Amino acid sequence: MADGDQLKYLSGFGNEFTSEDPRCPGALPQGQNNPQKCPYELYAEQLSGTAFTAPRHENKRSWLYRIRPSVIHLPFERVTSTRLVQKWSENPPNPNQMRWLPFKLPGDDEKVDFVDGLYTVCGAGHPSTRSGVAVHVFLCNTSMEDKCFYNSDGDFLIVPQEGTLNITTEFGKMKVAPNEICVIQLGMRFSVAVSGPTRGYILEVFDGHFQLPNLGPIGANGLANPRDFLTPVAWYEDRDVDSFKVVSKFQGHLFQAEQGHSPFDVVAWHGNYVPYKYNLANFMVINAVEFDHCDPSIFTVLTCPSARPGTAIADFVIFPPRWAVQEHTFRPPYYHRNCMSEFMGLIHGRYEAKEEGFLPGGASLHSTMTPHGPDTLCFEGASNAELQPARLADGTQAFMFESSLSLTVTTWGEETCHRLDHSYYQCWQTLKKHFNPARKNQ
């Protein structure tokens, strides 16, 4: 069977998809989801991402037609881990601006796979109440072998920064490279293969699922277009093994069960609850053409809304290459205090408002109501530059995880990782007073 990068993808965000492995034509039952006997004597299994009674336009579920049902495994046992944390009281809160140097990759003498390389940086809430978010990084160099992972707590939005992820899911395969993202939703089993040092970021949401933001006055077109989201086609392996490890993240803890076969044995599936990927280069930027600086919300790719209209549990926002054509205005991000929390990462290049110190593979966190904005170099340059149409962020891709929740940094994020830049605050200390009551700028 072809590798994941050779498989065709099904296109379109949130649609009802049908897919079957071409080796078994007609594997999808016709006319009913759960017949007395499925074609090829497969088992029917439903994966529900919402309550059965959720409104039709919100209801998420897929039917999987597989060689064995996923219930065939030995009991789960607790796996001790200090890397994944969802008990935020273990580390005292810190309102300071924080910036991390690039998170360290495993050394050549270590073998660390995707699951073993997961580290929690910050978060809020708890999965047992299905409310909150967590931000993780993954730092690995080895493929998962006879091992899969699924998250019982929420959705993973995965942002590769270095190295390509070859992801096998129950629905098929996806190849996700830097400047692409993927979303593996609640309960979906997957395995990650890598070739060499691999690093990236993860935004986890405990309540709801990611969706496209409403466009409002923008109209029908713009930002991330539904047709550019891709989900894999069905692919199965019928493989018996001595011990296949199934790792579950449940209420913030890891558990492991063993079974004697590969869980990637889904021959056909249909539904609207699927893993998917998106190329950030396809984002259609909306920009000002007169004056002032639009809020970063115009760069939202995906959102997980809260019960409060217009307020997100989490937004995924990017700052892609674009034209800047404003007149008589301050073009970079303005100085700001926000009721939201802002965690930023850099995939490649140099971020326009922090060209020094904010590095690919690193991050920053500006917590609720903590002031932030351009450093001195950026402010002085932008205030005195000739305003003419200009390209911004060519060769650069920064992003932001924004949340209405107040995020607490873990002990690993603040201390153990040894990547926190304690000099970050200094980038604003050289901002000068320019005020002169005898002179008014025109």
Coordinates of C-alpha atoms in Angstrom, one line a residue, residues 179-377:
N179 CA 4.0 25.3 8.1
E180 CA 1.2 22.7 8.2
I181 CA -1.0 21.9 11.1
C182 CA -3.2 18.9 12.0
V183 CA -6.0 18.3 14.4
I184 CA -6.5 14.9 16.1
Q185 CA -9.8 15.0 17.8
L186 CA -11.0 13.5 21.1
G187 CA -10.6 9.7 21.2
M188 CA -8.9 9.1 17.9
R189 CA -6.0 6.7 18.0
F190 CA -2.9 7.6 16.2
S191 CA 0.8 6.9 15.9
V192 CA 3.6 9.2 14.9
A193 CA 6.7 8.3 12.8
V194 CA 9.6 10.7 12.5
S195 CA 13.0 10.7 10.9
G196 CA 15.4 12.5 13.2
P197 CA 15.0 15.4 15.7
T198 CA 11.4 16.7 15.7
R199 CA 9.9 19.5 17.6
G200 CA 6.6 21.3 17.7
Y201 CA 3.7 22.8 19.7
I202 CA 0.3 21.5 20.7
L203 CA -2.9 23.3 21.8
E204 CA -5.3 21.1 23.7
V205 CA -8.9 22.0 24.3
F206 CA -11.0 20.1 26.9
D207 CA -14.4 21.4 25.9
G208 CA -15.9 21.5 22.5
H209 CA -14.0 21.2 19.2
F210 CA -12.2 23.5 16.9
Q211 CA -14.2 25.1 14.1
L212 CA -13.8 27.8 11.5
P213 CA -14.5 31.3 12.9
N214 CA -17.6 33.2 11.7
L215 CA -16.7 35.7 9.1
G216 CA -19.2 38.4 9.8
P217 CA -18.8 41.5 7.6
I218 CA -15.9 39.8 5.8
G219 CA -18.5 37.8 3.9
A220 CA -18.4 34.3 2.4
N221 CA -14.7 34.2 1.5
G222 CA -11.4 34.8 3.3
L223 CA -9.2 33.5 6.1
A224 CA -9.1 29.7 6.1
N225 CA -11.3 28.2 3.4
P226 CA -13.2 25.0 4.2
R227 CA -12.0 23.2 1.0
D228 CA -8.4 23.5 2.0
F229 CA -8.8 21.2 5.0
L230 CA -7.8 17.7 4.2
T231 CA -8.7 14.4 5.8
P232 CA -7.1 11.0 4.9
V233 CA -8.7 8.2 3.0
A234 CA -9.2 4.8 4.6
W235 CA -6.2 2.6 5.0
Y236 CA -5.9 -0.6 7.1
E237 CA -3.3 -3.1 8.2
D238 CA -4.3 -6.6 9.4
R239 CA -1.3 -7.2 11.6
D240 CA -0.9 -9.4 14.7
V241 CA 1.8 -8.6 17.1
D242 CA 3.0 -9.9 20.5
S243 CA 2.3 -6.6 22.2
F244 CA 0.8 -3.5 20.8
K245 CA 0.7 -0.7 23.4
V246 CA -2.3 1.6 23.5
V247 CA -1.6 4.8 25.6
S248 CA -4.5 6.8 26.8
K249 CA -4.4 10.3 28.3
F250 CA -7.3 10.3 30.8
Q251 CA -8.0 13.2 33.3
G252 CA -4.5 14.5 32.7
H253 CA -2.7 11.1 33.4
L254 CA -1.3 8.5 31.1
F255 CA -2.5 4.9 31.1
Q256 CA -1.3 2.0 29.0
A257 CA -3.0 -1.2 27.8
E258 CA -1.7 -4.0 25.6
Q259 CA -3.3 -5.9 22.8
G260 CA -2.2 -8.4 20.2
H261 CA -3.0 -6.6 17.0
S262 CA -2.7 -3.2 15.3
P263 CA -5.5 -0.8 16.0
F264 CA -5.2 0.6 12.5
D265 CA -7.5 -2.0 11.0
V266 CA -10.4 0.3 9.8
V267 CA -11.2 -0.8 6.3
A268 CA -13.9 1.8 5.7
W269 CA -15.5 4.7 7.5
H270 CA -18.0 7.5 7.1
G271 CA -19.0 10.5 9.1
N272 CA -18.1 14.1 10.0
Y273 CA -15.8 13.4 13.0
V274 CA -12.4 13.0 11.4
P275 CA -8.7 14.0 11.8
Y276 CA -7.6 16.7 9.4
K277 CA -4.7 18.8 8.2
Y278 CA -4.3 22.3 6.8
N279 CA -1.5 24.1 5.0
L280 CA -1.0 27.6 6.5
A281 CA 0.2 28.9 3.1
N282 CA -3.4 28.6 2.0
F283 CA -4.6 31.2 4.5
M284 CA -6.3 34.2 2.8
V285 CA -5.1 37.3 4.7
I286 CA -7.5 40.2 5.4
N287 CA -5.7 43.5 5.8
A288 CA -6.4 47.2 6.2
V289 CA -5.9 49.5 3.2
E290 CA -6.3 52.9 4.8
F291 CA -5.1 53.4 8.4
D292 CA -4.9 51.9 11.9
H293 CA -3.9 48.4 12.9
C294 CA -6.5 45.6 12.9
D295 CA -6.9 43.3 15.8
P296 CA -5.1 40.0 15.5
S297 CA -8.4 38.3 15.4
I298 CA -8.4 38.8 11.6
F299 CA -5.7 36.1 11.4
T300 CA -7.8 33.4 13.2
V301 CA -7.5 30.0 11.5
L302 CA -9.5 27.9 14.0
T303 CA -11.5 28.7 17.1
C304 CA -13.0 26.7 20.0
P305 CA -15.8 29.0 21.2
S306 CA -17.0 29.3 24.8
A307 CA -20.6 29.7 26.0
R308 CA -20.0 33.5 25.8
P309 CA -20.7 34.8 22.3
G310 CA -17.6 36.1 20.7
T311 CA -15.3 34.7 23.4
A312 CA -13.1 31.7 22.7
I313 CA -11.8 29.0 25.0
A314 CA -9.0 29.0 22.4
D315 CA -8.1 30.6 19.1
F316 CA -5.4 29.5 16.8
V317 CA -4.0 32.6 15.1
I318 CA -1.2 33.0 12.5
F319 CA 0.8 36.0 11.3
P320 CA 1.6 35.0 7.7
P321 CA 3.5 36.8 4.8
R322 CA 1.3 39.7 3.6
W323 CA 1.2 43.2 2.2
A324 CA 1.0 46.2 4.5
V325 CA -0.5 49.2 2.9
Q326 CA -1.9 51.4 5.8
E327 CA -1.4 55.1 5.8
H328 CA -0.4 57.4 8.7
T329 CA -0.5 54.7 11.3
F330 CA 1.7 52.5 13.5
R331 CA 2.0 49.3 11.6
P332 CA 3.4 46.7 14.0
P333 CA 1.3 45.3 16.8
Y334 CA 0.3 48.0 19.3
Y335 CA 1.1 48.1 23.0
H336 CA -1.6 46.1 24.7
R337 CA -3.1 44.7 27.8
N338 CA -5.5 41.9 27.1
C339 CA -8.2 40.0 29.1
M340 CA -7.1 37.0 27.1
S341 CA -3.9 35.0 27.5
E342 CA -1.5 35.0 24.5
F343 CA 1.0 32.1 24.0
M344 CA 3.1 32.6 20.8
G345 CA 5.5 30.3 18.9
L346 CA 7.6 30.7 15.9
I347 CA 7.9 28.0 13.2
H348 CA 10.5 29.7 11.1
G349 CA 12.0 33.1 10.3
R350 CA 12.0 36.3 12.5
Y351 CA 8.8 37.8 14.0
E352 CA 8.4 41.4 12.9
A353 CA 7.8 42.8 16.4
K354 CA 10.6 40.8 18.1
E355 CA 13.3 40.2 15.6
E356 CA 15.9 39.5 18.3
G357 CA 15.5 36.8 21.0
F358 CA 12.2 35.3 19.8
L359 CA 13.5 32.3 18.0
P360 CA 12.1 29.3 16.0
G361 CA 11.2 26.5 18.4
G362 CA 10.9 28.9 21.3
A363 CA 7.8 30.7 22.7
S364 CA 6.4 33.5 24.7
L365 CA 3.5 34.0 27.1
H366 CA 1.8 37.3 27.9
S367 CA -0.7 36.5 30.6
T368 CA -4.0 38.2 31.4
M369 CA -3.6 41.9 31.6
T370 CA 0.2 41.8 31.5
P371 CA 1.4 44.6 29.1
H372 CA 3.3 43.7 26.0
G373 CA 4.1 45.0 22.6
P374 CA 7.0 45.8 20.2
D375 CA 10.5 46.1 21.5
T376 CA 12.5 49.3 21.3
L377 CA 14.1 48.6 17.9

